[in-house]
Short mmCIF file of C-alpha atoms and ligand atoms in Angstrom, two decimals:
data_model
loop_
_atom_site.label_atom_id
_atom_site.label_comp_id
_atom_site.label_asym_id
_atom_site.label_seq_id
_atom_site.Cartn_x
_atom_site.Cartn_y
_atom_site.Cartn_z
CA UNK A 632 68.81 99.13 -58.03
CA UNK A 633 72.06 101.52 -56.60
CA UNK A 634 72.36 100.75 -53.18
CA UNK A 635 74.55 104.02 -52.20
CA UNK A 636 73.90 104.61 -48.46
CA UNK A 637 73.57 108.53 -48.33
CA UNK A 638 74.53 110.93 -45.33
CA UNK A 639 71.80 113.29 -46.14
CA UNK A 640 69.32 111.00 -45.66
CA UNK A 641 70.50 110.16 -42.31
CA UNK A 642 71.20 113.79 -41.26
CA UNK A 643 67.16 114.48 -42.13
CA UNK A 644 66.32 111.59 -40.18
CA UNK A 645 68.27 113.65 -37.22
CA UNK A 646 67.13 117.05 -38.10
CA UNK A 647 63.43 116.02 -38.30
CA UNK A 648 63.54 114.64 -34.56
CA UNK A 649 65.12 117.87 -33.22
CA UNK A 650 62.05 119.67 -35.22
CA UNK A 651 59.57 117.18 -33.78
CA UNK A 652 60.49 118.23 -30.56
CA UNK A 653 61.13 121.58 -31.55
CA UNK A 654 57.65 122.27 -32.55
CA UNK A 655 56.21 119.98 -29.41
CA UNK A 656 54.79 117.02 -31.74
CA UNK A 657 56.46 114.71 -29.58
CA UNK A 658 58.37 114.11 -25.99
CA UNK A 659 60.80 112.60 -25.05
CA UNK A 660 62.11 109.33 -27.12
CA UNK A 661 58.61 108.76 -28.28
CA UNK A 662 57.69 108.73 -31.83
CA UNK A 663 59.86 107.29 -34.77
CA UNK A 664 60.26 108.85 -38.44
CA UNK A 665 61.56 107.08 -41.56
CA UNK A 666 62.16 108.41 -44.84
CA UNK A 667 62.82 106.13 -48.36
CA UNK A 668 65.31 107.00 -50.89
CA UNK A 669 63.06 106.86 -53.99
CA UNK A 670 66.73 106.08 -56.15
CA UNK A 671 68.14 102.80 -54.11
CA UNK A 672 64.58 102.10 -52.46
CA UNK A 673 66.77 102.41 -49.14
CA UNK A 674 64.57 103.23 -46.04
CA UNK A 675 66.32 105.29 -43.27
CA UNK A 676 64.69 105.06 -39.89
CA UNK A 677 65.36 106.21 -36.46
CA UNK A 678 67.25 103.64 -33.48
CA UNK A 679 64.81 102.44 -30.97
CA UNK A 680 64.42 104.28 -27.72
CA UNK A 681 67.30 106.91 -28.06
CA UNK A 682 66.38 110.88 -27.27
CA UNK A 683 66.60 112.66 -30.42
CA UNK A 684 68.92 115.20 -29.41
CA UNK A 685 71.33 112.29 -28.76
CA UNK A 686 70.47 110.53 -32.16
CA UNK A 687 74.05 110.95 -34.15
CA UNK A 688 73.80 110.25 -38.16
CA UNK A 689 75.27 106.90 -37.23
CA UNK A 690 72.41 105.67 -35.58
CA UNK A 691 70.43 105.73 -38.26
CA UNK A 692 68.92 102.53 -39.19
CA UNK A 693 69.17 101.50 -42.95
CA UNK A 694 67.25 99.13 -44.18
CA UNK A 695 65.53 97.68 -47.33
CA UNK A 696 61.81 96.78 -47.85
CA UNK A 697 62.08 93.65 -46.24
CA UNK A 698 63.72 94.69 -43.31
CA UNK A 699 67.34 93.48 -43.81
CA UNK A 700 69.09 95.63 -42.01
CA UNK A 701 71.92 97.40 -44.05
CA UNK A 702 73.87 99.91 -41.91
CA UNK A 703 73.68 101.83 -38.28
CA UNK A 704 75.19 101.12 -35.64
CA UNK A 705 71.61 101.01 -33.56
CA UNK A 706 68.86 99.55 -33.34
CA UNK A 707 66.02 99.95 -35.08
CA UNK A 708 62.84 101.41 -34.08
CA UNK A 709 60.24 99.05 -32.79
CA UNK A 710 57.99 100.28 -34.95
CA UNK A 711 59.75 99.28 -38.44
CA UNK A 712 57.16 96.95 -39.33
CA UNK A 713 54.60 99.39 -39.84
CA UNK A 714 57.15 101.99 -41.36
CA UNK A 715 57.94 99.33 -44.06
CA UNK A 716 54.35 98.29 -44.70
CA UNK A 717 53.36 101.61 -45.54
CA UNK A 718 56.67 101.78 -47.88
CA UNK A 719 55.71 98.95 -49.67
CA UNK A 720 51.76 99.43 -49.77
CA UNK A 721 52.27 102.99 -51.10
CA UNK A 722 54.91 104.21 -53.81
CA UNK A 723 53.95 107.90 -53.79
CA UNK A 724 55.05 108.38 -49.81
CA UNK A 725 58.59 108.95 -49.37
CA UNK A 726 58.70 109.64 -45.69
CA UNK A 727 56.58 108.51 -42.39
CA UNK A 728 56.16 110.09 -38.88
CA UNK A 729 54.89 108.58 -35.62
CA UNK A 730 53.65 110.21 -32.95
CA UNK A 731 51.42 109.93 -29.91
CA UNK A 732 49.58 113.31 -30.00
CA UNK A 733 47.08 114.36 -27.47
CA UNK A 734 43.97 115.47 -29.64
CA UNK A 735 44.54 113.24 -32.09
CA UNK A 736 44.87 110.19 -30.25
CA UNK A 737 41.41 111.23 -28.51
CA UNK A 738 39.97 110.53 -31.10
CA UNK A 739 41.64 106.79 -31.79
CA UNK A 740 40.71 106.28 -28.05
CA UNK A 741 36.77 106.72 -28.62
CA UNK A 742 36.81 104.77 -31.35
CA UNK A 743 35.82 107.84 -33.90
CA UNK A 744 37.45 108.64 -37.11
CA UNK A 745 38.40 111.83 -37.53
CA UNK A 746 36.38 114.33 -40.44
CA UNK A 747 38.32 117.34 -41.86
CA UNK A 748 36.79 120.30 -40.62
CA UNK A 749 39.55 122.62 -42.37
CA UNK A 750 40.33 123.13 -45.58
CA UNK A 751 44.37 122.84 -45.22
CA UNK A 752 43.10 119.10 -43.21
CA UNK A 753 41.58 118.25 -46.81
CA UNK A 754 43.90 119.43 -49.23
CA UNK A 755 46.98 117.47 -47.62
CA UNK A 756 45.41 114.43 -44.84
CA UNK A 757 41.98 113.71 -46.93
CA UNK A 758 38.45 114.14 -46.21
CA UNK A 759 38.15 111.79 -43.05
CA UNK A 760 40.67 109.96 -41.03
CA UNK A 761 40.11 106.67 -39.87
CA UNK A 762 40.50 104.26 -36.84
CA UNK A 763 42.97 101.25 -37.47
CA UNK A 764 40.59 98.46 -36.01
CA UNK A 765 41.47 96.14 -34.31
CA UNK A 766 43.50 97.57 -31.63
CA UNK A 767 46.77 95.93 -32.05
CA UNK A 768 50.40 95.74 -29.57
CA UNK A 769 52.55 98.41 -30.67
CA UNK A 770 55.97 96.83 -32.21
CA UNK A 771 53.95 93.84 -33.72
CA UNK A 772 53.68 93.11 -37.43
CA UNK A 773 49.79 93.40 -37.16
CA UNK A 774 49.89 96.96 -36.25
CA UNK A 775 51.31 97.40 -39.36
CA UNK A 776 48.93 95.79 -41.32
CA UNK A 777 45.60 97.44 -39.84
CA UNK A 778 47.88 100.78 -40.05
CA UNK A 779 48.09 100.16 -44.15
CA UNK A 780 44.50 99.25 -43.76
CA UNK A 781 43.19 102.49 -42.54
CA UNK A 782 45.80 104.54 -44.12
CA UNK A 783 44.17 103.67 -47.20
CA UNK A 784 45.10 106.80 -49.65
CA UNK A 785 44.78 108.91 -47.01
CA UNK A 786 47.94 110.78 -45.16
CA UNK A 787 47.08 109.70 -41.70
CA UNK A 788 45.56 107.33 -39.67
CA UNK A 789 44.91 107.31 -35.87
CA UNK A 790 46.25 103.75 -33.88
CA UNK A 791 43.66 103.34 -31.34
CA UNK A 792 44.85 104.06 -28.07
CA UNK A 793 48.19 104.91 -29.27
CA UNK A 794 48.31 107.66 -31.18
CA UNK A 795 48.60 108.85 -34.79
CA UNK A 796 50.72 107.94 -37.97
CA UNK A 797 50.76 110.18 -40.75
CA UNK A 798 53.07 110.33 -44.40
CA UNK A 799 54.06 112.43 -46.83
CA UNK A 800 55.82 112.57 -50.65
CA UNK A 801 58.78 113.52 -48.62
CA UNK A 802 59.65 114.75 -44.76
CA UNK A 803 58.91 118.41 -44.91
CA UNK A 804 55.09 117.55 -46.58
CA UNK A 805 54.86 114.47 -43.81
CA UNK A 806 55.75 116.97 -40.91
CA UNK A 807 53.16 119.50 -42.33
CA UNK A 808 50.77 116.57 -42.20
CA UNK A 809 51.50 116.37 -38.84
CA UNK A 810 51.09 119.41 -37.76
CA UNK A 811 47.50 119.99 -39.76
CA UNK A 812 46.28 116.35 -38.66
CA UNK A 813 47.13 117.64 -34.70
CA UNK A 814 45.25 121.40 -35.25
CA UNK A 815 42.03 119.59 -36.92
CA UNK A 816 41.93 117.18 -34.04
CA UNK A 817 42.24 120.22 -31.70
CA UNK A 818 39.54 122.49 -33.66
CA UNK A 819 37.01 119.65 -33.90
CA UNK A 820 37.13 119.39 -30.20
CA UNK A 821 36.74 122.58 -29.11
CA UNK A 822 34.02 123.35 -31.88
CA UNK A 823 32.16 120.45 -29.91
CA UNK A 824 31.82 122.40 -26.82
CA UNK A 825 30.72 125.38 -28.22
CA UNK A 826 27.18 126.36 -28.36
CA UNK A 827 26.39 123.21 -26.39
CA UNK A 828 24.61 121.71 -29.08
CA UNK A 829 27.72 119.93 -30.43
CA UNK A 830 27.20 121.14 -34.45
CA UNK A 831 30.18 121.08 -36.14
CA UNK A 832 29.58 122.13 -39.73
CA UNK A 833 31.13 119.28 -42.04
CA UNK A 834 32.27 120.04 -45.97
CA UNK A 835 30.03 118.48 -48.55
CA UNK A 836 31.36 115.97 -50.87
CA UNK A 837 31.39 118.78 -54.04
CA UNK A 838 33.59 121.41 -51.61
CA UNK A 839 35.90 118.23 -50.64
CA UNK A 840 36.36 117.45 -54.36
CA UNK A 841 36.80 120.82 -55.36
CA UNK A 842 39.71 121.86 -52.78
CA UNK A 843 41.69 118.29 -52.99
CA UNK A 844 41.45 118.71 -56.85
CA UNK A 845 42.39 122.69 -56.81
CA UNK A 846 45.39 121.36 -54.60
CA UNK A 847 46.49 118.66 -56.84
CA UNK A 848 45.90 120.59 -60.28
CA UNK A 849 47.21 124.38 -59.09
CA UNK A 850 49.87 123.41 -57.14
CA UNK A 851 50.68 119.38 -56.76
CA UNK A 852 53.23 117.93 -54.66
CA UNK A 853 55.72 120.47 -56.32
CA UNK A 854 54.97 123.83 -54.51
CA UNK A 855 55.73 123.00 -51.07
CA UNK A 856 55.67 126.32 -49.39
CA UNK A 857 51.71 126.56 -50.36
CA UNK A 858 50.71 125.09 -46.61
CA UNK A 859 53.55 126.77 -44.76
ZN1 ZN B 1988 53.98 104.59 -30.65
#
């Protein structure tokens, strides 16, 4: 396998933390993103603990799928375990976000996986979005292995009392992930309150197969712009 260290994949790891904090999925240093080079295999993630408007294409971390580390002249983030367990547990992602957002992590707190209650949630997350149990310390390989676990073929799973990790076939579909995973969380929520009753009106199984199959079959991973 070519080995080529590429500049563009370092300058998206850069970009997508200034448009993580851009559009308020994450403060501060908190949060990491990775994406893989599907050619070399190559996985470029961001340094540990550094604000992402000071993150430089330097200190991106390359490394390979079993964490050697290749170039960067930074650390890694804490979190490459679970970065590189999702890699290597699923071939069709290309690119994984972290964050610690507030309505979705609600829901990793109380213990409660999280249904889709929009359509956009189950065309690009999946029908219901589970809990990573047990609770495991951030930064440890474990995390990473109940993360896989409730990942399953899903596009995000919630780390209880933590927050939320979600992928993508590449960044711009992972950072739409995001953003949907957040707004369903948020929606869900507030539908709770209203009416005082707590209904929330759930999709059956033939509407959930019927808009994850239109969205595979009419427009794929191809069409990008169809969520935007
Ligand atoms: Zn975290």
């Amino acid at each position: 396998m070519k080995q080529e260290i590429k500049g563009s994949y370092k300058q998206l790891i850069v970009d997508t933390g200034i448009e993580m904090v851009r559009k308020g999925i994450t403060v501060g240093t908190w949060g990491n993103i990775s994406a893989r080079d599907p050619e070399s295999g190559l996985i470029y993630i961001s340094p540990s603990g550094m604000d992402y408007s000071t993150i430089q294409p330097q200190h991106v971390v390359v490394m390979d799928s079993e964490l050697n580390i290749i170039d960067g002249a930074a650390e890694p983030s804490i979190e490459k375990h679970m970065h590189v367990a999702v890699f290597n547990a699923r071939k069709d992602v290309n690119a994984v976000i972290h964050t610690h957002p507030v309505y979705s992590t609600a829901f990793g707190v109380a213990e409660q996986n999280l249904p889709g209650v929009s359509e956009d949630f189950i065309q690009i997350v999946g029908a219901e979005i589970q809990v990573a149990t047990p609770y495991e310390l951030p930064g440890t390989e474990a995390l990473g292995e109940v993360a896989v676990k409730g990942l399953g073929t899903n596009n995000a799973v919630l780390l209880p009392g933590h927050g939320a990790l979600v992928v993508g076939a590449d960044m711009k579909m992972a950072l739409k992930v995001s953003m949907v995973l957040e707004k369903n969380a948020q929606i869900y929520i507030y539908a709770k309150m209203l009416g005082g009753d707590g209904h929330i009106r759930l999709f059956g199984q033939n509407e959930i197969d019927a808009m994850q199959e239109f969205a595979k079959n009419h427009y794929g991973q191809k069409n990008k712009d169809l969520y935007s």
